[in-house]
XYZ file of C-alpha atoms in Angstrom:
490
model
C -2.436 -20.364 9.103
C -4.216 -17.110 8.257
C -3.255 -15.611 4.934
C -1.846 -12.114 4.677
C -2.211 -9.662 1.813
C 0.374 -6.880 1.789
C -0.715 -3.560 0.286
C 1.854 -1.069 -0.989
C -0.083 2.133 -1.746
C 1.006 5.072 -3.844
C 1.942 8.479 -2.467
C -1.186 10.335 -3.537
C -4.538 10.554 -1.796
C -6.334 9.500 -4.982
C -4.330 6.246 -5.039
C -4.202 5.613 -1.292
C -7.936 5.856 -0.513
C -9.252 3.257 -3.012
C -6.543 0.811 -1.967
C -7.743 1.178 1.614
C -11.256 0.350 0.417
C -9.736 -2.775 -1.109
C -8.359 -3.567 2.356
C -11.906 -3.583 3.734
C -13.000 -6.107 1.104
C -10.034 -8.340 1.912
C -10.951 -8.256 5.601
C -14.502 -9.304 4.764
C -13.067 -12.318 2.951
C -11.113 -13.360 6.042
C -7.623 -12.145 5.118
C -5.250 -10.227 7.321
C -4.087 -7.006 5.720
C -0.697 -5.395 6.197
C -0.119 -1.939 4.701
C 3.510 -1.038 3.980
C 3.799 2.740 4.030
C 6.561 4.849 2.636
C 7.281 7.478 5.277
C 4.927 10.289 4.292
C 5.905 12.674 7.058
C 7.566 14.780 4.353
C 6.477 18.352 4.967
C 5.064 18.720 1.452
C 2.676 15.750 1.629
C 0.218 17.103 4.158
C -2.885 15.908 2.276
C -1.706 12.289 2.180
C -0.483 12.368 5.776
C -3.944 13.522 6.884
C -5.611 10.756 4.845
C -3.304 8.124 6.352
C -4.027 9.366 9.882
C -7.770 9.294 9.174
C -7.663 5.732 7.832
C -5.463 4.430 10.640
C -7.786 5.949 13.235
C -10.830 4.249 11.703
C -9.337 0.923 10.614
C -10.260 -2.443 11.994
C -7.708 -4.208 14.248
C -6.921 -6.745 11.532
C -5.231 -4.044 9.442
C -1.599 -3.543 10.404
C 0.221 -0.430 9.252
C 3.999 -0.636 8.959
C 5.996 2.468 8.074
C 9.183 1.674 6.215
C 12.318 3.453 7.512
C 13.023 6.768 5.870
C 15.613 6.856 3.147
C 18.455 9.340 3.422
C 18.246 12.526 1.384
C 15.012 11.694 -0.499
C 14.669 13.270 -3.949
C 12.396 16.276 -4.273
C 9.043 15.758 -5.978
C 8.257 19.130 -7.524
C 5.108 20.506 -9.077
C 6.298 20.445 -12.705
C 6.653 18.009 -15.577
C 9.354 16.106 -13.657
C 7.016 15.289 -10.760
C 6.877 11.615 -11.702
C 10.621 11.416 -12.178
C 11.241 12.214 -8.512
C 8.343 9.988 -7.495
C 9.634 6.956 -9.381
C 13.103 7.507 -7.898
C 11.628 7.508 -4.378
C 9.882 4.199 -5.053
C 13.056 2.652 -6.471
C 15.132 3.730 -3.482
C 12.626 2.249 -1.038
C 12.951 -1.213 -2.602
C 15.573 -2.356 -0.115
C 13.416 -1.399 2.872
C 10.438 -3.138 1.274
C 12.508 -6.281 0.718
C 13.615 -6.299 4.366
C 10.030 -5.910 5.513
C 8.650 -8.695 3.294
C 11.446 -10.987 4.447
C 10.320 -10.429 8.045
C 6.994 -12.137 7.251
C 7.042 -15.958 6.936
C 6.763 -16.563 3.139
C 3.895 -19.102 3.295
C 1.779 -16.501 5.118
C 1.785 -13.988 2.268
C -1.092 -14.657 -0.117
C -0.199 -11.731 -2.375
C 1.382 -8.301 -2.524
C -0.642 -5.556 -4.233
C 1.387 -2.543 -5.363
C 0.181 0.758 -6.730
C 0.615 0.911 -10.502
C 3.093 3.804 -10.220
C 5.070 1.873 -7.578
C 5.829 -0.932 -10.007
C 9.560 -0.827 -9.247
C 8.511 -2.949 -6.257
C 7.823 -5.809 -8.679
C 11.590 -6.332 -8.803
C 11.499 -7.101 -5.075
C 8.517 -9.459 -5.157
C 9.870 -11.208 -8.246
C 13.210 -11.858 -6.537
C 11.431 -13.213 -3.437
C 8.989 -15.331 -5.444
C 5.900 -13.670 -3.949
C 2.747 -13.300 -6.089
C 2.442 -9.583 -6.868
C -0.400 -7.662 -8.458
C -0.679 -4.110 -9.731
C -3.487 -1.863 -8.501
C -4.649 0.657 -11.109
C -6.585 3.359 -9.254
C -8.189 4.768 -12.406
C -10.464 3.194 -15.006
C -10.154 0.401 -17.550
C -10.059 2.828 -20.480
C -7.059 4.687 -19.057
C -5.389 1.340 -18.344
C -5.935 0.245 -21.931
C -4.252 3.423 -23.181
C -1.384 3.238 -20.683
C -0.542 -0.346 -21.585
C -0.435 0.537 -25.284
C 1.593 3.749 -24.959
C 5.075 2.143 -24.760
C 4.463 0.094 -27.888
C 3.043 3.001 -29.836
C 6.136 4.932 -28.824
C 8.374 2.254 -30.331
C 6.840 2.902 -33.745
C 8.868 6.105 -33.889
C 11.727 3.918 -35.104
C 9.581 3.206 -38.151
C 9.248 6.898 -38.937
C 5.999 7.538 -37.065
C 5.663 10.950 -35.327
C 6.086 11.195 -31.564
C 3.143 12.040 -29.303
C 4.708 15.468 -28.839
C 4.565 16.047 -32.590
C 0.914 14.926 -32.654
C -0.167 17.021 -29.687
C -2.125 19.612 -31.655
C -5.554 18.590 -32.951
C -4.460 15.110 -34.062
C -6.313 12.166 -32.571
C -4.869 8.798 -31.646
C -6.772 5.529 -31.960
C -6.109 3.008 -29.198
C -7.780 -0.387 -28.898
C -10.774 -0.372 -26.582
C -11.369 3.394 -26.238
C -12.853 6.255 -28.256
C -10.439 8.303 -30.386
C -8.386 10.529 -28.073
C -6.698 13.823 -28.988
C -2.958 13.344 -28.556
C -2.977 16.450 -26.361
C -5.165 14.554 -23.853
C -2.487 11.975 -23.048
C -0.575 12.297 -19.789
C 1.822 15.209 -20.070
C 4.984 13.139 -19.539
C 4.554 11.263 -22.828
C 4.092 14.579 -24.655
C 7.689 15.478 -23.822
C 10.599 14.990 -26.198
C 11.219 11.212 -26.496
C 14.881 11.805 -25.679
C 14.155 13.280 -22.229
C 14.681 11.348 -19.032
C 11.076 11.794 -17.869
C 9.682 10.393 -21.124
C 11.849 7.278 -20.945
C 11.168 6.723 -17.239
C 7.399 6.929 -17.628
C 7.312 4.674 -20.678
C 9.401 2.086 -18.825
C 7.123 2.303 -15.798
C 3.953 1.877 -17.862
C 5.367 -1.203 -19.523
C 6.526 -2.720 -16.251
C 2.939 -3.295 -15.101
C 2.856 -6.197 -17.548
C 5.260 -8.025 -15.228
C 2.588 -8.278 -12.519
C 0.670 -11.515 -12.074
C -2.492 -9.497 -12.683
C -3.935 -5.989 -12.599
C -6.787 -4.896 -10.337
C -8.763 -1.925 -11.700
C -11.104 0.416 -9.831
C -14.054 0.099 -12.202
C -16.951 -2.245 -12.884
C -17.574 -4.155 -16.073
C -20.864 -2.599 -17.189
C -19.480 0.945 -16.914
C -16.759 0.349 -19.547
C -17.714 -2.689 -21.606
C -15.547 -1.753 -24.613
C -12.329 -1.260 -22.654
C -12.935 -4.305 -20.450
C -13.504 -6.512 -23.488
C -10.322 -5.197 -25.134
C -8.204 -5.877 -22.043
C -9.501 -9.430 -21.874
C -8.737 -10.053 -25.549
C -5.675 -12.379 -25.633
C -4.474 -10.522 -28.738
C -4.760 -7.051 -27.194
C -1.000 -6.404 -27.381
C 0.373 -9.405 -29.214
C -0.238 -8.095 -32.723
C 2.320 -5.314 -32.379
C 4.546 -6.326 -29.496
C 4.440 -10.061 -28.969
C 3.452 -9.407 -25.326
C 0.301 -10.345 -23.465
C -1.658 -8.534 -20.782
C -1.861 -10.353 -17.442
C -5.356 -11.058 -16.088
C -7.338 -7.876 -15.435
C -9.778 -7.851 -12.524
C -12.413 -5.088 -12.455
C -13.097 -4.820 -8.725
C -14.694 -1.385 -8.423
C -16.228 0.819 -7.456
C -13.899 1.141 -4.477
C -15.241 4.389 -3.042
C -14.691 5.962 0.354
C -17.671 5.545 2.646
C -19.494 8.560 3.985
C -18.189 9.441 7.434
C -20.389 8.748 10.436
C -22.231 11.766 11.748
C -20.409 13.618 14.477
C -21.333 16.409 16.839
C -19.010 18.742 14.922
C -20.706 18.671 11.539
C -18.816 20.438 8.752
C -20.221 23.901 8.089
C -20.967 23.114 4.457
C -23.179 20.148 5.390
C -25.136 22.316 7.805
C -25.547 24.871 5.025
C -26.669 22.194 2.551
C -29.343 21.048 5.007
C -31.014 24.425 4.508
C -31.066 24.281 0.679
C -33.815 22.852 -1.567
C -33.360 19.408 -3.082
C -30.971 19.234 -6.076
C -30.519 22.999 -6.081
C -26.761 23.322 -5.410
C -23.838 23.165 -7.838
C -20.783 21.692 -6.090
C -17.340 22.745 -7.356
C -14.273 20.842 -6.162
C -11.054 20.075 -8.032
C -9.307 17.439 -5.934
C -6.375 17.523 -3.528
C -4.104 19.060 -6.186
C -6.608 21.273 -7.976
C -5.391 24.866 -8.055
C -6.435 27.657 -10.416
C -4.893 31.001 -11.273
C -6.289 34.169 -9.723
C -7.682 35.143 -13.124
C -9.466 31.814 -13.409
C -10.901 32.049 -9.893
C -12.427 35.418 -10.772
C -13.982 33.972 -13.935
C -15.501 31.107 -11.934
C -16.921 33.554 -9.420
C -18.465 35.707 -12.157
C -19.997 32.676 -13.870
C -21.524 31.375 -10.666
C -22.910 34.774 -9.737
C -24.496 35.291 -13.158
C -25.999 31.782 -13.257
C -28.334 32.600 -10.396
C -27.983 29.085 -8.999
C -26.914 28.053 -5.517
C -23.341 26.825 -5.224
C -20.816 25.272 -2.855
C -17.240 25.954 -3.973
C -13.973 24.620 -2.544
C -11.164 27.106 -3.223
C -7.400 26.673 -3.044
C -4.831 29.403 -3.522
C -2.910 29.404 -6.818
C 0.414 27.571 -6.747
C 1.899 30.030 -9.214
C 5.144 29.192 -10.962
C 7.110 28.170 -7.877
C 8.536 24.677 -8.532
C 9.424 24.340 -4.847
C 5.735 23.884 -4.089
C 5.283 20.159 -4.348
C 2.329 17.868 -4.889
C -0.032 17.885 -1.907
C 1.080 21.383 -0.906
C -1.752 23.167 0.875
C -1.937 26.930 0.607
C -4.400 28.924 2.697
C -6.288 31.233 0.337
C -7.250 34.816 1.124
C -10.728 34.778 -0.390
C -11.247 38.529 -0.319
C -8.070 39.001 -2.368
C -8.578 36.146 -4.823
C -12.287 36.629 -5.577
C -13.988 39.665 -7.144
C -14.629 42.568 -4.828
C -17.970 42.157 -3.071
C -18.585 38.639 -4.469
C -18.869 36.955 -1.079
C -21.281 39.610 0.175
C -23.456 39.594 -2.957
C -23.809 35.795 -2.981
C -24.191 35.317 0.778
C -26.966 32.825 1.474
C -27.110 31.612 -2.139
C -23.527 30.407 -2.203
C -20.886 29.125 0.180
C -17.130 29.217 -0.413
C -14.957 26.991 1.777
C -11.186 26.869 1.920
C -9.048 23.885 0.924
C -11.317 20.945 1.700
C -14.888 19.722 2.035
C -16.222 16.234 2.873
C -16.814 15.410 -0.788
C -18.518 12.039 -0.367
C -21.045 13.478 2.065
C -21.615 16.551 -0.114
C -22.225 14.512 -3.273
C -24.689 12.260 -1.464
C -26.582 15.161 0.074
C -30.083 15.630 -1.314
C -29.402 19.327 -1.995
C -26.551 18.633 -4.443
C -27.712 18.822 -8.051
C -24.507 18.928 -10.138
C -20.762 18.561 -9.769
C -18.056 20.658 -11.435
C -15.101 18.284 -11.307
C -11.498 17.877 -12.428
C -12.463 14.360 -13.614
C -10.298 12.535 -11.092
C -11.512 8.945 -11.129
C -12.298 8.782 -7.408
C -14.482 11.866 -7.788
C -16.249 10.381 -10.817
C -17.057 7.167 -8.964
C -18.195 9.096 -5.897
C -20.614 11.108 -8.041
C -21.918 7.943 -9.698
C -22.449 6.313 -6.322
C -24.300 9.428 -5.126
C -26.819 8.923 -7.946
C -28.431 11.583 -10.078
C -25.461 13.998 -9.938
C -24.378 14.916 -13.491
C -20.896 16.332 -13.971
C -19.393 19.387 -15.630
C -15.982 18.214 -16.803
C -12.895 20.369 -16.272
C -9.777 18.146 -16.425
C -6.529 19.468 -14.988
C -3.723 16.877 -14.849
C -2.696 13.197 -14.926
C -5.147 11.023 -16.885
C -8.099 13.370 -16.298
C -8.253 14.545 -19.914
C -8.688 10.934 -21.009
C -11.312 10.483 -18.299
C -13.188 13.467 -19.720
C -13.423 11.744 -23.119
C -14.786 8.624 -21.439
C -17.309 10.568 -19.335
C -18.628 12.759 -22.129
C -18.394 10.589 -25.246
C -18.570 7.003 -23.994
C -20.572 6.902 -20.751
C -22.598 10.106 -21.193
C -22.553 11.284 -17.583
C -21.052 14.733 -18.066
C -20.679 17.786 -20.289
C -17.403 19.465 -21.143
C -16.548 22.996 -20.053
C -14.877 24.561 -23.090
C -11.763 26.618 -22.536
C -9.822 24.381 -20.166
C -7.649 23.313 -23.121
C -6.345 26.871 -23.393
C -5.991 27.463 -19.676
C -9.093 29.575 -19.085
C -12.776 28.685 -18.765
C -14.681 31.955 -19.221
C -17.501 33.072 -16.972
C -20.047 32.887 -19.822
C -19.173 29.241 -20.505
C -19.533 28.201 -16.866
C -22.798 30.129 -16.545
C -24.242 28.476 -19.667
C -23.268 24.931 -18.683
C -24.520 25.348 -15.108
C -27.866 26.519 -16.469
C -27.961 23.618 -18.949
C -27.431 20.972 -16.282
C -29.387 22.530 -13.427
C -32.501 23.624 -15.304
C -35.191 21.221 -16.420
C -33.614 20.686 -19.841
C -33.850 17.443 -21.778
C -30.071 17.060 -21.799
C -29.832 17.606 -18.052
C -32.513 15.005 -17.392
C -30.779 12.492 -19.631
C -27.489 13.038 -17.787
C -29.172 12.483 -14.432
C -30.901 9.354 -15.693
C -27.640 7.843 -16.940
C -25.806 8.597 -13.688
C -28.651 6.991 -11.728
C -28.600 3.896 -13.947
C -24.859 3.472 -13.422
C -25.304 3.812 -9.660
C -27.749 0.913 -9.726
C -25.341 -1.151 -11.849
C -22.474 -0.336 -9.471
C -24.537 -1.599 -6.551
C -25.231 -4.860 -8.365
C -21.537 -5.353 -9.235
C -20.597 -6.148 -5.616
C -23.622 -8.292 -4.760
C -23.363 -12.078 -4.858
C -22.957 -13.071 -8.499
C -22.107 -9.505 -9.519
C -19.242 -8.808 -11.882
C -16.890 -7.168 -9.352
C -17.590 -9.750 -6.646
C -16.813 -12.545 -9.094
C -13.685 -10.784 -10.395
C -12.425 -10.346 -6.851
C -13.032 -14.003 -6.076
C -11.164 -14.957 -9.235
C -8.242 -12.776 -8.164
C -8.033 -14.523 -4.775
C -8.211 -17.928 -6.429
C -5.583 -17.052 -9.046
C -3.250 -15.596 -6.413
C -3.483 -18.798 -4.385
C -2.666 -20.868 -7.460
C 0.297 -18.632 -8.434
C 1.651 -18.897 -4.900
C 1.239 -22.670 -4.797
C 2.914 -23.084 -8.180
C 5.906 -21.042 -7.066
C 6.204 -22.995 -3.814
C 6.116 -26.236 -5.806
C 8.722 -25.035 -8.274
C 10.869 -23.642 -5.466
């Protein structure tokens, strides 16, 4: 009987795409893959819906996509600090549909269920059914190390320690396995008042990942040796909490493949073909990356003054409207948002595209020389896999501020753009950092060399005997043993 692995992806493009890359690896190992999808036809999740359609259209026949029935009156997921509160409620309310679906599959056929780390309410379902379940952490090992420690640091408040909110000025926090992190760089939900509903919900969710049989992480061992070693330490959490971390499997980099060439090549790729090698600065801030009109004008001024070629993906500002939800796509009016005459003055030297560009293909293009990024982990891995593309770090949300610390201080593959902490990166700062990275400076060359070295290490990680290949094999073996033990006990 062929074994099935059920994937339960999160409701964000940055979580969905790497899990689909995991599906490809499972297929190569001879498993059938079933993807259980929460109905993402919600009008405010256009970016994810497009990604799902793209993956379904290109998937191999062995991948089966099953859309769970829609729940009635789903909670709103708004673009504010309570975003995760609505998200976690959606996941919880889909548990019954997930249970019905898993029960429709003969139990011996299911090798494992892999759930997104923010969908961990599903562990209640798999635990009740006795199915081996694993958490998929779409970010890096350093962020995982912090997230697993956050709930137990929070408990120290009872001993008179200050809350993260009270530390969120210039104070730094020391977590096992990572460099010192400013408290202000933690995810925004834990910087709320500890008595708020969102704070409690997020802390509970972070802790729940420890109930999984194991945690798969989208990184590779040589990229984050300190964090990986800490997570494998049997005493990582036990000193303070009496709890242990389940096995952690570093199975990255799980990065979207470059799309096959088509007759309708994206305009930006055609434009890049005409540019000199490593001459273009690429600016893209992810599927949720919006800036204010003031900030867009500062970026434009900095790029124009730098004198360097650029490719810039622009989204319209979301403003203060909480009804605009995550994944909302606004169509920007470039002539209104950018300085008067900017597009005309930079024509030929720069290209501005609306909403989206084929990022993987752009980063791997020979003309791309640097990447201004929001530090989303998928983007970081894509730049590493492109090779020789140093990064200018401009974190915006989620764990990206922590990623910035890792990129700049631990791995050494990027430089920080000052000003983001206060909500505005000035034109002079962007101009200076673009010149630093793009010109033949010693620091720029060192950044490129480190990125290239990590690309080579990433390639080795998935070869026979490589760290990620071995970790993935260990995961499959452990899942089989967990399943057999539960069948025996049952």
